[in-house]
Short mmCIF file of C-alpha atoms in Angstrom, two decimals:
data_model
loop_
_atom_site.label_atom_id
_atom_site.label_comp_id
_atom_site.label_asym_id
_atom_site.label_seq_id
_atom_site.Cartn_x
_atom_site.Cartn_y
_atom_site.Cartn_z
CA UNK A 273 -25.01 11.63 -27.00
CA UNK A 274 -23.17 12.38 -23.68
CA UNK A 275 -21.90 9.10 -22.18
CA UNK A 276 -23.28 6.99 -18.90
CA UNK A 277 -21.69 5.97 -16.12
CA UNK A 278 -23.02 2.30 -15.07
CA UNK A 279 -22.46 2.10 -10.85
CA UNK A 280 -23.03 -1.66 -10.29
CA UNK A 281 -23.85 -2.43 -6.99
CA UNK A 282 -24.43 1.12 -6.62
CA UNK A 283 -26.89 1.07 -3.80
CA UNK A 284 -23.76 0.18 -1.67
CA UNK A 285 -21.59 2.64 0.60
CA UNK A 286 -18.49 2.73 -1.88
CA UNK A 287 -21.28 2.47 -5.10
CA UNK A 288 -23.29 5.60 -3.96
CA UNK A 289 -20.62 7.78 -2.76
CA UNK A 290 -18.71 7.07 -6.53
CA UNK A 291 -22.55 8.06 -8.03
CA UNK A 292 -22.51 11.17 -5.83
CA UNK A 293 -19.30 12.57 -6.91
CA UNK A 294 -19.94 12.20 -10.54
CA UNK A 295 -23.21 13.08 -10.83
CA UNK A 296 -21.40 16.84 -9.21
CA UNK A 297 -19.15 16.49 -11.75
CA UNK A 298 -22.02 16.55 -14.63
CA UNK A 299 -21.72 12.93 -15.40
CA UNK A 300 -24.72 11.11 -16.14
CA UNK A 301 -25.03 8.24 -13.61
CA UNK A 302 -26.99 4.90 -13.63
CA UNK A 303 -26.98 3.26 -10.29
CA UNK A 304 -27.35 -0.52 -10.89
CA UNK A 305 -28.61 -3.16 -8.09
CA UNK A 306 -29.78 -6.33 -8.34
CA UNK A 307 -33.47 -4.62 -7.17
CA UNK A 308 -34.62 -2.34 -9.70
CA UNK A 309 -36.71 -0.44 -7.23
CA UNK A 310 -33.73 0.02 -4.72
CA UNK A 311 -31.64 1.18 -7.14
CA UNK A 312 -34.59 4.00 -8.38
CA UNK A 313 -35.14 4.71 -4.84
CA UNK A 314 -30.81 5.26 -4.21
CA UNK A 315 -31.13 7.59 -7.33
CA UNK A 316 -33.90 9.74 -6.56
CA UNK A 317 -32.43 10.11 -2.88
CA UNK A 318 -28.81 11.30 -4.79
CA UNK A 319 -30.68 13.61 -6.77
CA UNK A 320 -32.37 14.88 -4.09
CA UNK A 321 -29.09 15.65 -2.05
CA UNK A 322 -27.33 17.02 -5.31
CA UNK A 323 -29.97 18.90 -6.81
CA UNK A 324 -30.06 20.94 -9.40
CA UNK A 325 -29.81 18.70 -12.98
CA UNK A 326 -28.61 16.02 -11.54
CA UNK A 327 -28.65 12.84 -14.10
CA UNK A 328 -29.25 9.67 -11.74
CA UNK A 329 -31.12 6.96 -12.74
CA UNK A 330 -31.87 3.61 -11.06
CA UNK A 331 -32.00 0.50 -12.80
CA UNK A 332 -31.44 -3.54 -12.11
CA UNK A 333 -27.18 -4.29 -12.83
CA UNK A 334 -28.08 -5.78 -16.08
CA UNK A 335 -30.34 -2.75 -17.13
CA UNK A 336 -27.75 -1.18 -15.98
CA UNK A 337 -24.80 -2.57 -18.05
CA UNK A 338 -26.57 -2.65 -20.79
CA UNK A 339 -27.41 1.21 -21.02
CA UNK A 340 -23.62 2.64 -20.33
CA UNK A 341 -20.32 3.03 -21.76
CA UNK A 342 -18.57 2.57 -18.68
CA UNK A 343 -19.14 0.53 -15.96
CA UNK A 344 -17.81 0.84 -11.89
CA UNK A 345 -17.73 -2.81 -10.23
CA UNK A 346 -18.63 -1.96 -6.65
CA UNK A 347 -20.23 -4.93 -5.46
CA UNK A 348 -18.98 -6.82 -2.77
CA UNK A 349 -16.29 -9.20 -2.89
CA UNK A 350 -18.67 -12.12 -2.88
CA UNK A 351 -20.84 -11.24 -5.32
CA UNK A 352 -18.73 -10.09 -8.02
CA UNK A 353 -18.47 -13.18 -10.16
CA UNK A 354 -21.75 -14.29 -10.04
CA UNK A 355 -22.84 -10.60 -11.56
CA UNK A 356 -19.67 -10.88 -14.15
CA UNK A 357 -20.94 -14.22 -15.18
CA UNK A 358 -25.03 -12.61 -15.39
CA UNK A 359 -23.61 -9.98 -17.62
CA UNK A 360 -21.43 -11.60 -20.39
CA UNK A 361 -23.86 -11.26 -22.86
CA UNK A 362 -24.86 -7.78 -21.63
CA UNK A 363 -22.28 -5.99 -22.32
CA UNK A 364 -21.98 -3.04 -25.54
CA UNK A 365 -18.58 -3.81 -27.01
CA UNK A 366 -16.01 -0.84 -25.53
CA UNK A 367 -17.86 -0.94 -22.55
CA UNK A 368 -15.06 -0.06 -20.23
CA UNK A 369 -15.14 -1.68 -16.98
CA UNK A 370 -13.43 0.17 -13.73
CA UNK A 371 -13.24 -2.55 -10.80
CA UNK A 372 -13.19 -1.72 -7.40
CA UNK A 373 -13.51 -4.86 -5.94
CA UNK A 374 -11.40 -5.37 -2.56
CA UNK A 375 -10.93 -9.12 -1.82
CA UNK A 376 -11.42 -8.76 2.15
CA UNK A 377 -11.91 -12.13 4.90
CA UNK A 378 -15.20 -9.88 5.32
CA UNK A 379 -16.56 -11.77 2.17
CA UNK A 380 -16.33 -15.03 3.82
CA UNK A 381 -17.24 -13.89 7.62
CA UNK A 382 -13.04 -12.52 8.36
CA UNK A 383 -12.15 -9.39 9.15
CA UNK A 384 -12.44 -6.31 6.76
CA UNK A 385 -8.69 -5.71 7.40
CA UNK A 386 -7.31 -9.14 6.15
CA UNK A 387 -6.99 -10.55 2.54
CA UNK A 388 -8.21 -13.40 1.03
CA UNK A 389 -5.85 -14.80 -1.56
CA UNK A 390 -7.50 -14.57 -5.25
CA UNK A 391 -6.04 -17.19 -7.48
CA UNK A 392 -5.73 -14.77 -10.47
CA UNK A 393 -3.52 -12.64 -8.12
CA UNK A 394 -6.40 -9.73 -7.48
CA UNK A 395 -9.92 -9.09 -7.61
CA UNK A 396 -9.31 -7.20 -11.31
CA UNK A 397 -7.76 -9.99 -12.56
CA UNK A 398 -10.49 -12.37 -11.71
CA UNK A 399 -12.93 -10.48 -13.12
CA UNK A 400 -11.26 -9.91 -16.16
CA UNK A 401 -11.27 -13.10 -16.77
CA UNK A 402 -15.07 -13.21 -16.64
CA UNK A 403 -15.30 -10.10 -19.25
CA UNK A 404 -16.20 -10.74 -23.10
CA UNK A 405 -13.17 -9.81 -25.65
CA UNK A 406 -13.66 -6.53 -26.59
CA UNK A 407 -14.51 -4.65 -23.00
CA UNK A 408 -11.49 -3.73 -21.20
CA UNK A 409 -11.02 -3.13 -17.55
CA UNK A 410 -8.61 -0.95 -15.66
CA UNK A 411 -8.35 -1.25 -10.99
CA UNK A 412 -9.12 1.87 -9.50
CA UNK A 413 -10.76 3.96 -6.73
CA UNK A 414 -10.11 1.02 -3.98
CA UNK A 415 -8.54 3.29 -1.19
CA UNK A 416 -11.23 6.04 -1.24
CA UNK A 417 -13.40 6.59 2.05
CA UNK A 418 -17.08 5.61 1.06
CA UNK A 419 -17.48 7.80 3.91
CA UNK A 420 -15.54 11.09 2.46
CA UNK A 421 -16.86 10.31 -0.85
CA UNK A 422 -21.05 10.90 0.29
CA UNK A 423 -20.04 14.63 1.16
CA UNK A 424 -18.95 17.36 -1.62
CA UNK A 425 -15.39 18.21 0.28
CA UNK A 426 -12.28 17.70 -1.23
CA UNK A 427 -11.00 14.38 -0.60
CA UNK A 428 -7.21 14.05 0.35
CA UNK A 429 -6.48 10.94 -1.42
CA UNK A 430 -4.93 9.76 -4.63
CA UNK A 431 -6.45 7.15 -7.18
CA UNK A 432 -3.87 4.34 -7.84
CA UNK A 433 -5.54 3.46 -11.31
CA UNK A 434 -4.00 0.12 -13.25
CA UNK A 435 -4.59 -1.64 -16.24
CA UNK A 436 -3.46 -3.07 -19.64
CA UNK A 437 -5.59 -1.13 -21.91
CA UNK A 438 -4.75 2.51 -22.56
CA UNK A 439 -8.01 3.68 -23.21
CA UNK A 440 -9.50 1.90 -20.07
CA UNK A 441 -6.89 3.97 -17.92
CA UNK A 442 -7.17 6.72 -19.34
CA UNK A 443 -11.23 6.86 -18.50
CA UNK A 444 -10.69 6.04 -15.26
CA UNK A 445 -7.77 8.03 -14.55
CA UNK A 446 -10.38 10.75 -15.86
CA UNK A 447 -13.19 10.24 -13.87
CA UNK A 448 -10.88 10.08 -10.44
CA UNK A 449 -9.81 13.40 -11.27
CA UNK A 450 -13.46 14.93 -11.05
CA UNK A 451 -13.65 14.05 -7.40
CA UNK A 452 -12.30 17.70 -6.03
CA UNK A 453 -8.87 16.58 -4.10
CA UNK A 454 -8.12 13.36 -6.07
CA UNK A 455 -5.35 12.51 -7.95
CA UNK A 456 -4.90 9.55 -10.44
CA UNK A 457 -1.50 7.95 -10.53
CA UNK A 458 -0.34 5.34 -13.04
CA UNK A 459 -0.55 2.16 -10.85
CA UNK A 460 1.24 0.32 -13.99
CA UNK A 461 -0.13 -3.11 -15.34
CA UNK A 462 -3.70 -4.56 -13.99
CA UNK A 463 -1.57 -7.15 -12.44
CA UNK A 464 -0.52 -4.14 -9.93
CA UNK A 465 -4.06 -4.18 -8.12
CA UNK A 466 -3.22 -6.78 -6.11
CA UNK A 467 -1.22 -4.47 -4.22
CA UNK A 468 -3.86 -1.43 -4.63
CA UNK A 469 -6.39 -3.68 -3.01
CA UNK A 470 -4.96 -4.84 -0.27
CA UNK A 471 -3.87 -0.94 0.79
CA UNK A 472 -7.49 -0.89 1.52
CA UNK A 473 -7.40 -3.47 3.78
CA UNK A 474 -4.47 -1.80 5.31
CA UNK A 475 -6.44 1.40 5.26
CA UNK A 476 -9.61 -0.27 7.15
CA UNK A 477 -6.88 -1.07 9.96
CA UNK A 478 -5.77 1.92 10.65
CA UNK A 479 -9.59 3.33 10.15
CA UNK A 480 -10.24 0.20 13.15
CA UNK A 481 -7.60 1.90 14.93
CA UNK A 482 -8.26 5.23 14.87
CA UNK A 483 -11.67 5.34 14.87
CA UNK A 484 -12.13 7.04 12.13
CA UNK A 485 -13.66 6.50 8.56
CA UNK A 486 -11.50 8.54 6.57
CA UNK A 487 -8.07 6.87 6.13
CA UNK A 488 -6.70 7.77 2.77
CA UNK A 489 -3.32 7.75 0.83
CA UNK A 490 -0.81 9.84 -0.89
CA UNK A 491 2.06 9.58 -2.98
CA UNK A 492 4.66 11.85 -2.69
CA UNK A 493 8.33 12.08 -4.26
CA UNK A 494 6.80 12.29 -7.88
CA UNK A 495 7.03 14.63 -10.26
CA UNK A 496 2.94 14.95 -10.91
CA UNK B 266 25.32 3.21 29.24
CA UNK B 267 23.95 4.55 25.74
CA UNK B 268 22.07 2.08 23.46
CA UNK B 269 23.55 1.32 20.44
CA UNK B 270 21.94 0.26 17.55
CA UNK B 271 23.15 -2.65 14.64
CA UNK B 272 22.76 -2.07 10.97
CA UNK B 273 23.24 -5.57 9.44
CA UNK B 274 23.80 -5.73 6.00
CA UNK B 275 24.28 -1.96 6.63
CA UNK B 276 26.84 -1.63 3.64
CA UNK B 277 23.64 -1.33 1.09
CA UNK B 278 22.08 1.70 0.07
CA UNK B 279 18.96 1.27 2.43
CA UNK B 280 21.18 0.28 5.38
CA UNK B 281 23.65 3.03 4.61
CA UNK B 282 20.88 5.42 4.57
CA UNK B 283 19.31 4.50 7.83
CA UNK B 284 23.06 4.65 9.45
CA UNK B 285 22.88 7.85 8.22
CA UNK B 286 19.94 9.18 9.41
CA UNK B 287 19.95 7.40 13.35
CA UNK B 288 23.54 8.87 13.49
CA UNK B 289 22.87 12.41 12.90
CA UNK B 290 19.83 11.86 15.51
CA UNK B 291 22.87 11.13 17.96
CA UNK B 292 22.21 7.26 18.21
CA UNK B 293 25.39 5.13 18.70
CA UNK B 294 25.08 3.43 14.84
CA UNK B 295 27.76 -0.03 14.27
CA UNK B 296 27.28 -1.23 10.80
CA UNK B 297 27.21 -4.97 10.45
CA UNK B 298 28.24 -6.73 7.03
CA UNK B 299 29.16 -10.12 5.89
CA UNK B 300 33.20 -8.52 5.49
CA UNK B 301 34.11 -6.82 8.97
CA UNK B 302 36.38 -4.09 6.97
CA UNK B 303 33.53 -3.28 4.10
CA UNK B 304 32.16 -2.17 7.55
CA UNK B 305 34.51 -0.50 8.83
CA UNK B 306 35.04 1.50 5.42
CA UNK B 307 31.49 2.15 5.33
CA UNK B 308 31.39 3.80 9.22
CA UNK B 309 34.70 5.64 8.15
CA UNK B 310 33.12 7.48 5.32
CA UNK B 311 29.73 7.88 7.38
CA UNK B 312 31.51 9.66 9.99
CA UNK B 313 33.37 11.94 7.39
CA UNK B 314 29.93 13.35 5.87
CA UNK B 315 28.18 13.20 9.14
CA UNK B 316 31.43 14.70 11.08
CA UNK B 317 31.10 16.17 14.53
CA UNK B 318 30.41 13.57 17.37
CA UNK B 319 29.05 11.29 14.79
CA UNK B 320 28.97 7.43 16.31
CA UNK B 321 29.57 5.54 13.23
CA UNK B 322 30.92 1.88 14.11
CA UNK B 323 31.87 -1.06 11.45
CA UNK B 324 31.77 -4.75 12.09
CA UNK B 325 30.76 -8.41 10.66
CA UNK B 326 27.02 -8.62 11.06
CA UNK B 327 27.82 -11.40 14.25
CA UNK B 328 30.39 -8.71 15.79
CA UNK B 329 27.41 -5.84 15.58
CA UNK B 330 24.43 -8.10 16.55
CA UNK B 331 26.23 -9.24 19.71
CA UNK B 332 27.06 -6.08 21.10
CA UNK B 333 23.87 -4.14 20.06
CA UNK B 334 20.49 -3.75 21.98
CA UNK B 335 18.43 -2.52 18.70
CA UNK B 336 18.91 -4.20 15.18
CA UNK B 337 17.94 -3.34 11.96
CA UNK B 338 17.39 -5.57 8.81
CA UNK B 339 18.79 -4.23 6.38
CA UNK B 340 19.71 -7.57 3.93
CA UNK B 341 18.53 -8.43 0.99
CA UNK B 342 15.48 -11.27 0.82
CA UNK B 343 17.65 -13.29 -0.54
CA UNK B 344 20.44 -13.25 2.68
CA UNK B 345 17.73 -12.85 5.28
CA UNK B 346 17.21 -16.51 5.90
CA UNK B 347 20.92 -17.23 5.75
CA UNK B 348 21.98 -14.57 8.34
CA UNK B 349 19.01 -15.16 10.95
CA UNK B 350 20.40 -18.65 10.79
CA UNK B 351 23.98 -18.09 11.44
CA UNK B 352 22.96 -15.24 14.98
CA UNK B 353 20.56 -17.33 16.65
CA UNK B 354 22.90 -17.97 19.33
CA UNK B 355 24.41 -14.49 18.77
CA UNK B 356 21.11 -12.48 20.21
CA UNK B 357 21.04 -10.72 23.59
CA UNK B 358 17.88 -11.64 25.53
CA UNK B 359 15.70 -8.86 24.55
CA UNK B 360 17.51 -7.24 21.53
CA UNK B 361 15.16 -5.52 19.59
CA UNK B 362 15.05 -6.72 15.68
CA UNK B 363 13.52 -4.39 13.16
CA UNK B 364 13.14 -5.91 9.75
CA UNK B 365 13.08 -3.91 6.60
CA UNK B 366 12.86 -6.37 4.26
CA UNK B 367 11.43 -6.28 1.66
CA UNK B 368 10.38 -10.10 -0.57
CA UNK B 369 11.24 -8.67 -4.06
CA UNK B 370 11.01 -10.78 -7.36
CA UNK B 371 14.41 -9.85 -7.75
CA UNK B 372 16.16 -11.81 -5.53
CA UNK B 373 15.38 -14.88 -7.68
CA UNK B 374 16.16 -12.52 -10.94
CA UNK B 375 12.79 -11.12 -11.73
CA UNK B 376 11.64 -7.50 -11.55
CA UNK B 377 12.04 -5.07 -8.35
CA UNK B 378 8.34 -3.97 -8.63
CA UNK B 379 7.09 -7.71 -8.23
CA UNK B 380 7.01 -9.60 -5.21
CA UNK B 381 7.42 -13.02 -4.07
CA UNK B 382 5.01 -15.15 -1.95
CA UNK B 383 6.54 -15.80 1.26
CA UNK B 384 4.93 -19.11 2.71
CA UNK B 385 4.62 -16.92 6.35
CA UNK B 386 3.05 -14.71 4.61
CA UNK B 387 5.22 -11.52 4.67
CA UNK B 388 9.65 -11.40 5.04
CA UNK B 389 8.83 -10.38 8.52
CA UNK B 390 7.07 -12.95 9.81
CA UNK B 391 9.80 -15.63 8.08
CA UNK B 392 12.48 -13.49 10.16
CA UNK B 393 10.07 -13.94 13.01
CA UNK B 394 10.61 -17.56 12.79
CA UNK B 395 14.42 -17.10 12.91
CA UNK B 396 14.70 -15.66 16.18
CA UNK B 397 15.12 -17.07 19.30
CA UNK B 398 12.60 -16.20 22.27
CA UNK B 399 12.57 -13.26 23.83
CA UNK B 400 13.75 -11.43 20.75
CA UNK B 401 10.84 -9.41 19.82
CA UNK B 402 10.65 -8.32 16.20
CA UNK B 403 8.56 -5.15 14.55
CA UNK B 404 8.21 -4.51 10.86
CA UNK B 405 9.09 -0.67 9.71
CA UNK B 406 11.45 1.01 7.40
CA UNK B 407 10.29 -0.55 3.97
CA UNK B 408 8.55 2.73 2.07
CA UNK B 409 11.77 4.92 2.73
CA UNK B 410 13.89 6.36 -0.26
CA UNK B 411 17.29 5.15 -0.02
CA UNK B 412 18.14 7.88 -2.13
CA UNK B 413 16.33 10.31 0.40
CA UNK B 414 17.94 8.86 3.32
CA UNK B 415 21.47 9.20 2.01
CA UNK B 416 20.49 12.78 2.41
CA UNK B 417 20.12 15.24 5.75
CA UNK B 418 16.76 16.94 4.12
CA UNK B 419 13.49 15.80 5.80
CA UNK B 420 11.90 12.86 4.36
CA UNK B 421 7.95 13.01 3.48
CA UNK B 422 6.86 9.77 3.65
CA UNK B 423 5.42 7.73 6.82
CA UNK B 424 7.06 4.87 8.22
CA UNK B 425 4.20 1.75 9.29
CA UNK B 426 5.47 -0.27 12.37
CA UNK B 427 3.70 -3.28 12.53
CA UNK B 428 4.57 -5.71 15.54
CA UNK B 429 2.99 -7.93 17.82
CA UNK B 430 5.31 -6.92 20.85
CA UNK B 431 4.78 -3.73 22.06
CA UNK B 432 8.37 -2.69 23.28
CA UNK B 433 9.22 -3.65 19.42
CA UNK B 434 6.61 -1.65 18.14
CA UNK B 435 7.51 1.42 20.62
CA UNK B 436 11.77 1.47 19.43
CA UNK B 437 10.70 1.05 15.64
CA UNK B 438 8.62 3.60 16.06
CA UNK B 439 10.51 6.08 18.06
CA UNK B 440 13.46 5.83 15.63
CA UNK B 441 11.39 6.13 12.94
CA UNK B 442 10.69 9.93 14.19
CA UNK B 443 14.41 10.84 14.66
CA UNK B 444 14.36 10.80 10.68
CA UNK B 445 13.09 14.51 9.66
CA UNK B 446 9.59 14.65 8.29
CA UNK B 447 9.04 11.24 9.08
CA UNK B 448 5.60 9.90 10.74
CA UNK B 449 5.73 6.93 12.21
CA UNK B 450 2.04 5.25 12.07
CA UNK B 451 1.19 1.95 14.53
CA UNK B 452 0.14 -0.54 11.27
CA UNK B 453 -1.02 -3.26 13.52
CA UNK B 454 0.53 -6.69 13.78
CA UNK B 455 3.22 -8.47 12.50
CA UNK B 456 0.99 -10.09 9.74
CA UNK B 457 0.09 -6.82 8.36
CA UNK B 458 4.30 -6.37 7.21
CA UNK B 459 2.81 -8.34 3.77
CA UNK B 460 0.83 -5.37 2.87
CA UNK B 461 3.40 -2.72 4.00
CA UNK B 462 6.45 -4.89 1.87
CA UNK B 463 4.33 -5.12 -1.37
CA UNK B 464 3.83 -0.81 -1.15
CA UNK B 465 7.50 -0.73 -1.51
CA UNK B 466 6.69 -2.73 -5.22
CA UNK B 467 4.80 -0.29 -5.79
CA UNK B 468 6.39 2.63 -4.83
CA UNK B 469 9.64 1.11 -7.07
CA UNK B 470 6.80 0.66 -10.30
CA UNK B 471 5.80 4.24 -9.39
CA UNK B 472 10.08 5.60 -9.37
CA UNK B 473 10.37 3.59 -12.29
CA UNK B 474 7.77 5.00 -14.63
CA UNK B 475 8.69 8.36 -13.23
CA UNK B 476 12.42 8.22 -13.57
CA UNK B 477 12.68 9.04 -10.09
CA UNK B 478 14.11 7.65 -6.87
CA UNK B 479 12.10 9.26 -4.35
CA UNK B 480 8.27 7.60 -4.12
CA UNK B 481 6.98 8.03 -0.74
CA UNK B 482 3.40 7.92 0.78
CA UNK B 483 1.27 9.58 3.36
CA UNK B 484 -1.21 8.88 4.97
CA UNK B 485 -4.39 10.84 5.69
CA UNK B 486 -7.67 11.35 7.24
CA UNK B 487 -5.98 10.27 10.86
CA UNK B 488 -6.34 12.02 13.75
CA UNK B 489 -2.54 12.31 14.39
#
């Protein structure tokens, strides 16, 4: 049976631009939100827009989780461990999990281009801390433009993907690459989102300043 | 008369490399170290690659401060604190300082791609605190190869000036440009230097697993 792709949060900007891009790519998407309906409603709207045979389905985040064998975290900031904590008994063991998650002062009423300090050191971190033994996690797909990613252009950014489970990069660094333009780039140990997230942060500046949407990164100097 | 610009703690391989490159742009370059004649050795060989009209000067880091109207940070974390300390009274009213520094775990012994917490919040805005008033600081310099700027090729990576002084963030940013295939891209304030010296972690993780010396990044989706 062909895998599923769990977006949680998915209704969101970042969460249904991710769903768009790899539902094109053939993948077979579940866009989870904490309202069933809304999440149904997201999907038929994607499948709409794609077409075609489309696989989008709606569900709640636990319905969600529950369903898939991997799992985007694109919730908000402020949300993200009270859904880790709803789903610790929800999880399939090998479920990998790809976070997201950028820590921005926006969670707590700051500005989306300043940081808030996470105790574990990142957003990853923290929430692998609130993952059962057995699912791994890898950081990715924080600097991509939610706004880039609802289109079906090539995006000019790279995917800074980091973890410390081989398997859980390696998904990840597999789904970046079916977004047309991407590239995924060993970001090194998960410890190394810290400085992944806060790029987007960095990125939402210069977005601020330009006044743009699309500010996006890439690496150059590397043999790829 | 012709500005001229101080390298201090120009004798290391970023500081050598940014001589480098300001002197072939035709900027009058004097290369500050802790030992005057390390300098001086330093300029001499400078001037031998660069040849021509090259400007290539050598002096303590006091000696070079004093006489310049632009200065670049070129130190280790480790010295930065030290050296601020020992020019306060050294400064010209309105020299320019541009720090480059970058808070790396190993100046206390631990690994180059890690960084250190800087109570401030970034290595710029500790320097900040080290200067006397009316010595406006900006933030640039910190993504850029050494081993690309002991070079004459053009460099592809952007250079982020971050300042909260304008005339700062105008000189960082026009030298930036004299370096080939450099951008140089307004990153906001000072405070945002945190985010621009943990990239340079990064970029050292990404040389590292690469076996390469020459991670650099780009921005896009700006209207530049």
């Amino acid at each position: 049976m062909a895998r599923k792709i769990a977006i949680l949060g998915g209704t969101g900007a970042e969460g249904t631009g991710l769903a768009n891009r790899l539902a094109r790519a053939g993948e077979h998407v579940v866009i989870g939100s904490r309202d069933a309906v809304r999440a149904q409603e997201a999907a038929a709207k994607l499948r709409g827009e794609i077409g075609g045979s489309a696989q989008v389905e709606g569900a709640d985040n636990a319905g969600a989780a529950a369903q898939c064998d991997v799992a985007l975290l694109t919730v908000p900031f402020a949300g993200q461990a009270a859904l880790l904590k709803s789903l610790k008994s929800i999880w399939k063991p090998g479920t990998v999990v790809i976070d997201t998650t950028v820590p921005l002062m926006a969670a707590v009423g700051g500005a989306p281009s300043r940081m808030l300090g996470v105790w574990q050191g990142s957003a990853a971190e923290a929430a692998a801390e609130l993952l059962p033994a057995g699912v791994p996690i890898a950081a990715a797909f924080h600097n991509l433009s939610a706004e880039l990613l609802a289109g079906d252009a090539p995006v000019e950014c790279d995917v800074l993907v980091c973890s410390d489970d081989e398997k859980a990069k390696q998904v990840a660094s597999e789904l970046a690459t079916k977004i047309p333009g991407v590239r995924a780039i060993n970001g090194g140990k998960l410890e190394n989102a810290r400085i992944v997230e806060s790029m987007t942060a960095l990125l939402i500046g210069l977005n601020i300043r330009h006044k743009v949407h699309s500010a996006g990164i890439r690496f150059t100097g590397l043999p790829l």
